[in-house]
PDB file of C-alpha atoms in Angstrom:
ATOM      1  CA  MET A   1      13.029 179.223 148.239  1.00 41.00           C
ATOM      2  CA  PRO A   2      10.839 177.667 150.965  1.00 41.00           C
ATOM      3  CA  ALA A   3      10.999 179.199 154.421  1.00 42.00           C
ATOM      4  CA  ALA A   4      12.941 177.309 157.058  1.00 42.00           C
ATOM      5  CA  SER A   5      10.729 175.192 159.276  1.00 42.00           C
ATOM      6  CA  THR A   6      10.190 176.477 162.803  1.00 45.00           C
ATOM      7  CA  GLU A   7       9.090 173.035 164.018  1.00 48.00           C
ATOM      8  CA  PRO A   8      11.531 171.424 166.470  1.00 52.00           C
ATOM      9  CA  ALA A   9      13.350 168.370 165.131  1.00 58.00           C
ATOM     10  CA  ALA A  10      12.100 165.040 166.425  1.00 70.00           C
ATOM     11  CA  THR A  11      14.477 163.812 169.115  1.00 92.00           C
ATOM     12  CA  THR A  12      12.534 160.633 169.929  1.00 96.00           C
ATOM     13  CA  ILE A  13      11.274 157.907 167.613  1.00 97.00           C
ATOM     14  CA  ILE A  14       8.626 155.335 168.473  1.00 98.00           C
ATOM     15  CA  GLY A  15       8.871 152.557 165.889  1.00 97.00           C
ATOM     16  CA  VAL A  16       6.385 149.697 165.558  1.00 97.00           C
ATOM     17  CA  VAL A  17       8.489 146.736 164.425  1.00 96.00           C
ATOM     18  CA  GLY A  18       6.374 144.331 162.401  1.00 93.00           C
ATOM     19  CA  PHE A  19       3.572 146.850 161.878  1.00 94.00           C
ATOM     20  CA  THR A  20       0.878 145.390 159.622  1.00 92.00           C
ATOM     21  CA  PRO A  21      -1.804 147.579 158.025  1.00 92.00           C
ATOM     22  CA  VAL A  22      -4.020 144.712 156.859  1.00 90.00           C
ATOM     23  CA  LEU A  23      -5.722 143.809 160.152  1.00 92.00           C
ATOM     24  CA  ASP A  24      -7.012 146.788 162.125  1.00 92.00           C
ATOM     25  CA  PRO A  25      -7.350 145.172 165.611  1.00 93.00           C
ATOM     26  CA  TYR A  26      -4.051 143.234 165.465  1.00 96.00           C
ATOM     27  CA  PRO A  27      -1.885 144.407 168.410  1.00 97.00           C
ATOM     28  CA  LEU A  28       0.769 145.768 166.017  1.00 97.00           C
ATOM     29  CA  GLY A  29      -1.717 147.210 163.541  1.00 96.00           C
ATOM     30  CA  PRO A  30      -3.590 150.445 162.734  1.00 97.00           C
ATOM     31  CA  ARG A  31      -5.383 150.708 166.083  1.00 97.00           C
ATOM     32  CA  LEU A  32      -2.060 150.759 167.896  1.00 98.00           C
ATOM     33  CA  MET A  33      -0.761 153.473 165.590  1.00 97.00           C
ATOM     34  CA  ALA A  34      -3.956 155.504 166.055  1.00 97.00           C
ATOM     35  CA  GLU A  35      -3.667 155.172 169.841  1.00 98.00           C
ATOM     36  CA  LEU A  36      -0.036 156.306 169.717  1.00 98.00           C
ATOM     37  CA  GLU A  37      -0.986 159.295 167.575  1.00 97.00           C
ATOM     38  CA  VAL A  38      -3.583 160.358 170.135  1.00 97.00           C
ATOM     39  CA  ARG A  39      -1.238 159.935 173.083  1.00 97.00           C
ATOM     40  CA  CYS A  40       1.649 161.732 171.332  1.00 96.00           C
ATOM     41  CA  ALA A  41      -0.453 164.682 170.174  1.00 95.00           C
ATOM     42  CA  GLY A  42       1.226 167.852 171.394  1.00 90.00           C
ATOM     43  CA  MET A  43       4.622 166.123 171.563  1.00 93.00           C
ATOM     44  CA  PRO A  44       6.419 167.515 168.469  1.00 94.00           C
ATOM     45  CA  GLU A  45       9.677 165.956 169.610  1.00 94.00           C
ATOM     46  CA  VAL A  46       8.225 162.470 169.015  1.00 96.00           C
ATOM     47  CA  SER A  47       8.072 160.862 165.574  1.00 95.00           C
ATOM     48  CA  LEU A  48       6.050 157.683 164.942  1.00 96.00           C
ATOM     49  CA  ARG A  49       7.339 155.112 162.450  1.00 94.00           C
ATOM     50  CA  ASN A  50       5.773 152.034 160.845  1.00 93.00           C
ATOM     51  CA  MET A  51       8.739 149.649 160.809  1.00 92.00           C
ATOM     52  CA  THR A  52       7.280 147.096 158.448  1.00 89.00           C
ATOM     53  CA  TRP A  53      10.641 146.257 156.908  1.00 87.00           C
ATOM     54  CA  SER A  54      13.458 143.855 157.704  1.00 89.00           C
ATOM     55  CA  PRO A  55      16.237 144.969 160.085  1.00 93.00           C
ATOM     56  CA  ILE A  56      18.568 145.613 157.135  1.00 92.00           C
ATOM     57  CA  HIS A  57      16.179 148.174 155.658  1.00 91.00           C
ATOM     58  CA  ILE A  58      15.745 149.798 159.068  1.00 92.00           C
ATOM     59  CA  VAL A  59      19.522 150.101 159.459  1.00 92.00           C
ATOM     60  CA  GLN A  60      19.774 151.716 156.022  1.00 92.00           C
ATOM     61  CA  GLN A  61      17.058 154.219 156.878  1.00 90.00           C
ATOM     62  CA  PHE A  62      18.783 155.226 160.116  1.00 91.00           C
ATOM     63  CA  GLU A  63      22.144 155.495 158.396  1.00 90.00           C
ATOM     64  CA  ASP A  64      20.550 157.853 155.862  1.00 89.00           C
ATOM     65  CA  MET A  65      19.473 160.118 158.735  1.00 84.00           C
ATOM     66  CA  GLY A  66      23.099 160.907 159.535  1.00 79.00           C
ATOM     67  CA  ALA A  67      23.357 163.725 162.070  1.00 71.00           C
ATOM     68  CA  ASP A  68      19.564 163.732 162.512  1.00 82.00           C
ATOM     69  CA  LEU A  69      19.545 160.488 164.486  1.00 87.00           C
ATOM     70  CA  PRO A  70      17.247 160.667 167.532  1.00 93.00           C
ATOM     71  CA  ASP A  71      18.393 160.942 171.135  1.00 94.00           C
ATOM     72  CA  ARG A  72      15.901 158.279 172.221  1.00 96.00           C
ATOM     73  CA  ILE A  73      14.178 155.376 170.471  1.00 97.00           C
ATOM     74  CA  VAL A  74      11.351 153.142 171.603  1.00 98.00           C
ATOM     75  CA  LEU A  75      10.849 149.947 169.577  1.00 98.00           C
ATOM     76  CA  VAL A  76       7.429 148.339 169.940  1.00 98.00           C
ATOM     77  CA  GLY A  77       6.918 144.779 168.783  1.00 97.00           C
ATOM     78  CA  ALA A  78       6.270 141.126 169.538  1.00 97.00           C
ATOM     79  CA  ALA A  79       8.320 139.382 172.206  1.00 97.00           C
ATOM     80  CA  SER A  80      10.355 136.408 171.020  1.00 95.00           C
ATOM     81  CA  VAL A  81       8.878 134.132 173.675  1.00 95.00           C
ATOM     82  CA  CYS A  82       5.230 134.019 174.720  1.00 96.00           C
ATOM     83  CA  ALA A  83       4.865 132.806 178.308  1.00 96.00           C
ATOM     84  CA  CYS A  84       1.812 134.914 179.193  1.00 97.00           C
ATOM     85  CA  PRO A  85      -0.379 135.824 176.182  1.00 97.00           C
ATOM     86  CA  GLY A  86      -1.109 139.530 175.974  1.00 97.00           C
ATOM     87  CA  ARG A  87       1.438 140.579 178.587  1.00 98.00           C
ATOM     88  CA  VAL A  88       3.375 143.774 177.835  1.00 98.00           C
ATOM     89  CA  ARG A  89       6.839 144.420 179.243  1.00 98.00           C
ATOM     90  CA  ALA A  90       9.462 147.086 178.580  1.00 98.00           C
ATOM     91  CA  TRP A  91      13.243 146.825 178.588  1.00 98.00           C
ATOM     92  CA  ARG A  92      16.214 149.132 178.204  1.00 98.00           C
ATOM     93  CA  TRP A  93      18.692 147.901 175.629  1.00 98.00           C
ATOM     94  CA  SER A  94      22.256 147.756 176.966  1.00 97.00           C
ATOM     95  CA  GLY A  95      23.959 146.357 173.865  1.00 96.00           C
ATOM     96  CA  GLY A  96      26.708 143.767 173.718  1.00 96.00           C
ATOM     97  CA  CYS A  97      28.070 141.375 171.100  1.00 95.00           C
ATOM     98  CA  LEU A  98      27.216 137.916 169.810  1.00 96.00           C
ATOM     99  CA  PRO A  99      29.575 135.251 168.430  1.00 96.00           C
ATOM    100  CA  ASP A 100      30.135 135.642 164.690  1.00 95.00           C
ATOM    101  CA  ALA A 101      28.080 132.544 163.811  1.00 95.00           C
ATOM    102  CA  ALA A 102      25.090 133.708 165.865  1.00 95.00           C
ATOM    103  CA  MET A 103      25.314 137.165 164.299  1.00 96.00           C
ATOM    104  CA  GLN A 104      25.390 135.691 160.809  1.00 95.00           C
ATOM    105  CA  GLU A 105      22.238 133.693 161.545  1.00 95.00           C
ATOM    106  CA  ARG A 106      20.414 136.889 162.435  1.00 95.00           C
ATOM    107  CA  ILE A 107      21.685 138.692 159.351  1.00 94.00           C
ATOM    108  CA  TYR A 108      20.616 135.725 157.210  1.00 94.00           C
ATOM    109  CA  GLU A 109      17.084 135.992 158.596  1.00 93.00           C
ATOM    110  CA  ALA A 110      17.101 139.736 157.996  1.00 92.00           C
ATOM    111  CA  VAL A 111      18.170 139.566 154.349  1.00 91.00           C
ATOM    112  CA  THR A 112      15.493 136.954 153.667  1.00 91.00           C
ATOM    113  CA  GLY A 113      12.879 139.446 154.847  1.00 87.00           C
ATOM    114  CA  VAL A 114      12.132 138.194 158.361  1.00 89.00           C
ATOM    115  CA  VAL A 115      10.897 141.020 160.600  1.00 91.00           C
ATOM    116  CA  ASP A 116      11.844 140.327 164.206  1.00 94.00           C
ATOM    117  CA  LEU A 117      12.314 142.694 167.139  1.00 96.00           C
ATOM    118  CA  GLU A 118      15.415 141.024 168.593  1.00 97.00           C
ATOM    119  CA  ASN A 119      17.063 140.766 165.177  1.00 96.00           C
ATOM    120  CA  THR A 120      16.362 144.468 164.706  1.00 96.00           C
ATOM    121  CA  LEU A 121      17.970 145.253 168.061  1.00 96.00           C
ATOM    122  CA  MET A 122      21.069 143.170 167.432  1.00 97.00           C
ATOM    123  CA  ILE A 123      21.674 144.184 163.820  1.00 97.00           C
ATOM    124  CA  GLY A 124      21.109 147.822 164.706  1.00 96.00           C
ATOM    125  CA  GLU A 125      23.649 147.409 167.505  1.00 97.00           C
ATOM    126  CA  LYS A 126      26.221 145.960 165.124  1.00 95.00           C
ATOM    127  CA  PHE A 127      25.881 148.930 162.783  1.00 94.00           C
ATOM    128  CA  GLY A 128      25.848 151.461 165.624  1.00 94.00           C
ATOM    129  CA  ILE A 129      22.512 153.113 164.877  1.00 95.00           C
ATOM    130  CA  TRP A 130      20.946 153.061 168.336  1.00 96.00           C
ATOM    131  CA  PRO A 131      21.197 156.009 170.713  1.00 95.00           C
ATOM    132  CA  THR A 132      22.199 155.466 174.320  1.00 94.00           C
ATOM    133  CA  LYS A 133      18.543 155.627 175.315  1.00 96.00           C
ATOM    134  CA  CYS A 134      17.084 152.668 173.426  1.00 97.00           C
ATOM    135  CA  TYR A 135      14.038 150.803 174.741  1.00 98.00           C
ATOM    136  CA  THR A 136      11.768 147.980 173.686  1.00 98.00           C
ATOM    137  CA  VAL A 137       8.087 147.531 174.508  1.00 98.00           C
ATOM    138  CA  GLU A 138       7.173 143.901 173.885  1.00 98.00           C
ATOM    139  CA  ALA A 139       3.812 142.146 173.666  1.00 98.00           C
ATOM    140  CA  GLU A 140       3.739 138.407 174.239  1.00 98.00           C
ATOM    141  CA  LEU A 141       1.689 137.107 171.320  1.00 97.00           C
ATOM    142  CA  PRO A 142       1.048 133.417 170.591  1.00 96.00           C
ATOM    143  CA  ALA A 143       2.429 132.420 167.192  1.00 93.00           C
ATOM    144  CA  GLU A 144      -1.075 131.850 165.822  1.00 94.00           C
ATOM    145  CA  THR A 145      -2.400 135.287 166.863  1.00 95.00           C
ATOM    146  CA  PHE A 146      -2.533 136.836 163.397  1.00 94.00           C
ATOM    147  CA  GLY A 147      -4.169 133.804 161.769  1.00 94.00           C
ATOM    148  CA  THR A 148      -6.719 133.466 164.563  1.00 94.00           C
ATOM    149  CA  MET A 149      -7.670 137.132 164.201  1.00 94.00           C
ATOM    150  CA  VAL A 150      -8.015 136.862 160.427  1.00 94.00           C
ATOM    151  CA  MET A 151     -10.349 133.883 160.810  1.00 92.00           C
ATOM    152  CA  ALA A 152     -12.365 135.677 163.502  1.00 92.00           C
ATOM    153  CA  GLU A 153     -12.823 138.678 161.222  1.00 90.00           C
ATOM    154  CA  THR A 154     -13.798 136.472 158.277  1.00 91.00           C
ATOM    155  CA  ARG A 155     -16.389 134.663 160.384  1.00 91.00           C
ATOM    156  CA  LYS A 156     -17.525 137.921 162.027  1.00 88.00           C
ATOM    157  CA  LEU A 157     -17.027 136.508 165.510  1.00 87.00           C
ATOM    158  CA  SER A 158     -17.849 138.662 168.519  1.00 89.00           C
ATOM    159  CA  SER A 159     -15.138 140.343 170.561  1.00 89.00           C
ATOM    160  CA  ALA A 160     -15.816 137.949 173.434  1.00 93.00           C
ATOM    161  CA  SER A 161     -15.346 134.927 171.149  1.00 92.00           C
ATOM    162  CA  LEU A 162     -12.105 136.377 169.827  1.00 91.00           C
ATOM    163  CA  VAL A 163     -10.768 136.940 173.333  1.00 94.00           C
ATOM    164  CA  ARG A 164     -11.607 133.349 174.275  1.00 93.00           C
ATOM    165  CA  GLY A 165      -9.897 132.038 171.140  1.00 92.00           C
ATOM    166  CA  LEU A 166      -6.750 134.099 171.654  1.00 94.00           C
ATOM    167  CA  GLY A 167      -6.435 133.757 175.414  1.00 94.00           C
ATOM    168  CA  PHE A 168      -6.022 137.535 175.776  1.00 96.00           C
ATOM    169  CA  ASP A 169      -7.799 140.759 174.837  1.00 97.00           C
ATOM    170  CA  PRO A 170      -6.003 142.489 171.937  1.00 97.00           C
ATOM    171  CA  ALA A 171      -7.651 145.828 172.798  1.00 97.00           C
ATOM    172  CA  LEU A 172      -6.102 145.762 176.268  1.00 97.00           C
ATOM    173  CA  THR A 173      -2.717 144.785 174.827  1.00 98.00           C
ATOM    174  CA  ILE A 174      -2.881 147.700 172.387  1.00 98.00           C
ATOM    175  CA  ALA A 175      -3.701 150.115 175.214  1.00 98.00           C
ATOM    176  CA  ARG A 176      -0.794 148.816 177.312  1.00 98.00           C
ATOM    177  CA  LEU A 177       1.640 148.998 174.393  1.00 98.00           C
ATOM    178  CA  ALA A 178       0.651 152.575 173.601  1.00 98.00           C
ATOM    179  CA  ALA A 179       0.709 153.728 177.226  1.00 97.00           C
ATOM    180  CA  THR A 180       4.101 152.165 177.947  1.00 97.00           C
ATOM    181  CA  ALA A 181       5.701 153.445 174.741  1.00 98.00           C
ATOM    182  CA  THR A 182       4.433 156.959 175.371  1.00 97.00           C
ATOM    183  CA  CYS A 183       5.764 156.960 178.936  1.00 96.00           C
ATOM    184  CA  LEU A 184       9.196 155.906 177.697  1.00 97.00           C
ATOM    185  CA  ALA A 185       9.100 158.559 174.971  1.00 96.00           C
ATOM    186  CA  ARG A 186       8.533 161.141 177.703  1.00 94.00           C
ATOM    187  CA  GLY A 187      11.463 159.812 179.715  1.00 94.00           C
ATOM    188  CA  ASP A 188       9.478 157.903 182.347  1.00 94.00           C
ATOM    189  CA  ASP A 189      11.114 154.480 182.678  1.00 91.00           C
ATOM    190  CA  ARG A 190       9.853 153.504 186.127  1.00 90.00           C
ATOM    191  CA  ASP A 191       7.975 150.471 184.807  1.00 87.00           C
ATOM    192  CA  LEU A 192      10.917 148.832 183.044  1.00 94.00           C
ATOM    193  CA  ALA A 193      11.226 145.079 183.456  1.00 92.00           C
ATOM    194  CA  GLY A 194      14.987 145.548 183.444  1.00 94.00           C
ATOM    195  CA  LEU A 195      17.958 145.672 181.091  1.00 96.00           C
ATOM    196  CA  LYS A 196      18.217 143.583 177.953  1.00 97.00           C
ATOM    197  CA  GLN A 197      21.571 142.814 176.337  1.00 97.00           C
ATOM    198  CA  ALA A 198      22.879 140.626 173.546  1.00 97.00           C
ATOM    199  CA  ALA A 199      23.422 137.670 175.887  1.00 95.00           C
ATOM    200  CA  ASP A 200      19.709 137.741 176.833  1.00 96.00           C
ATOM    201  CA  LEU A 201      18.368 137.331 173.297  1.00 96.00           C
ATOM    202  CA  VAL A 202      16.622 134.099 172.366  1.00 95.00           C
ATOM    203  CA  PRO A 203      18.837 132.076 169.974  1.00 93.00           C
ATOM    204  CA  VAL A 204      17.791 131.880 166.348  1.00 87.00           C
ATOM    205  CA  THR A 205      16.685 128.452 165.146  1.00 72.00           C
ATOM    206  CA  SER A 206      19.120 127.279 162.499  1.00 52.00           C
ATOM    207  CA  PHE A 207      17.954 127.034 158.899  1.00 44.00           C
ATOM    208  CA  HIS A 208      18.622 123.271 158.919  1.00 37.00           C
ATOM    209  CA  HIS A 209      16.483 122.748 162.019  1.00 38.00           C
ATOM    210  CA  ALA A 210      13.645 124.885 160.675  1.00 37.00           C
ATOM    211  CA  THR A 211      13.497 123.033 157.358  1.00 34.00           C
ATOM    212  CA  THR A 212      13.853 119.481 158.650  1.00 32.00           C
ATOM    213  CA  THR A 213      11.945 119.474 161.915  1.00 31.00           C
ATOM    214  CA  GLY A 214       9.649 122.481 161.559  1.00 35.00           C
ATOM    215  CA  PRO A 215       9.715 125.778 163.450  1.00 35.00           C
ATOM    216  CA  ALA A 216      10.697 125.697 167.093  1.00 37.00           C
ATOM    217  CA  PRO A 217       8.406 127.408 169.614  1.00 40.00           C
ATOM    218  CA  ARG A 218      11.219 129.560 171.019  1.00 42.00           C
ATOM    219  CA  ARG A 219      10.378 132.696 169.062  1.00 51.00           C
ATOM    220  CA  GLN A 220       7.895 134.172 166.660  1.00 44.00           C
ATOM    221  CA  SER A 221       8.962 136.308 163.731  1.00 40.00           C
ATOM    222  CA  GLN A 222       6.599 138.498 161.757  1.00 40.00           C
TER     223      GLN A 222
END
C-alpha cells in the first residue's frame, strides 16, 4: 500500500481558460504557463491548470473534485471586449443570475465547444463550483491575435514586426498576466479593477445573428 502523501493539498487553482499549446508566444500559451510555473515555485498550495476545454467540461472536472474543491481560484483568459490591446485587468467575481434565455445561450455555446472566459464564469456559477474567492485576470486581445501570430511565425518575422502588427507586445502581456495571477493566488488583491457580476457580462451574440450577419465585435471566444 503506498504511503500517504505528506504534501499539502492545493487550496488555490490558477486556470488558464483557452490555453493553447500550439503557439508558444501566444499570450495564453506555453510561455505563460512556464512563467506561472516559475513564479509559483515554492507555493505547494497552488495548482496550475490548462483549461483548454469548454465550460461544461470544466464544471464536470470541478464536480468530480467533490470535497477537494479549492478555497481560491484565479481564472486567466481573454477579455470579451478589446478596448486597449494587450491591457491586463483583474476582477473579483461576485456572482449573480442571468435571465433563463441568456443563460441558455451561454450553455448552447458551451456544448458546441466554444471556450470563453465569461461563459466559464457564468456556467460555473450556475452549477455552484466557484469558491467565495474567485478572480479573473483578463488580457484584451484583438480577435485576429492568434492568426496574426501564426502568420508572423510562418514568415519568421522579427519581434518588432510582430509587435507593430498586433498593436501590443505579447511578451509584456504574458508577464503582466503571470504577475497578476500570482499576486491573487497569494491573496494580494490590491490591483483589482473591481467586482464583476452576472449583470456586467457582455451579452452573447445570438446564433441567428452570427450566421446571417457575421460575428459581432462585442466579444472574442477561443
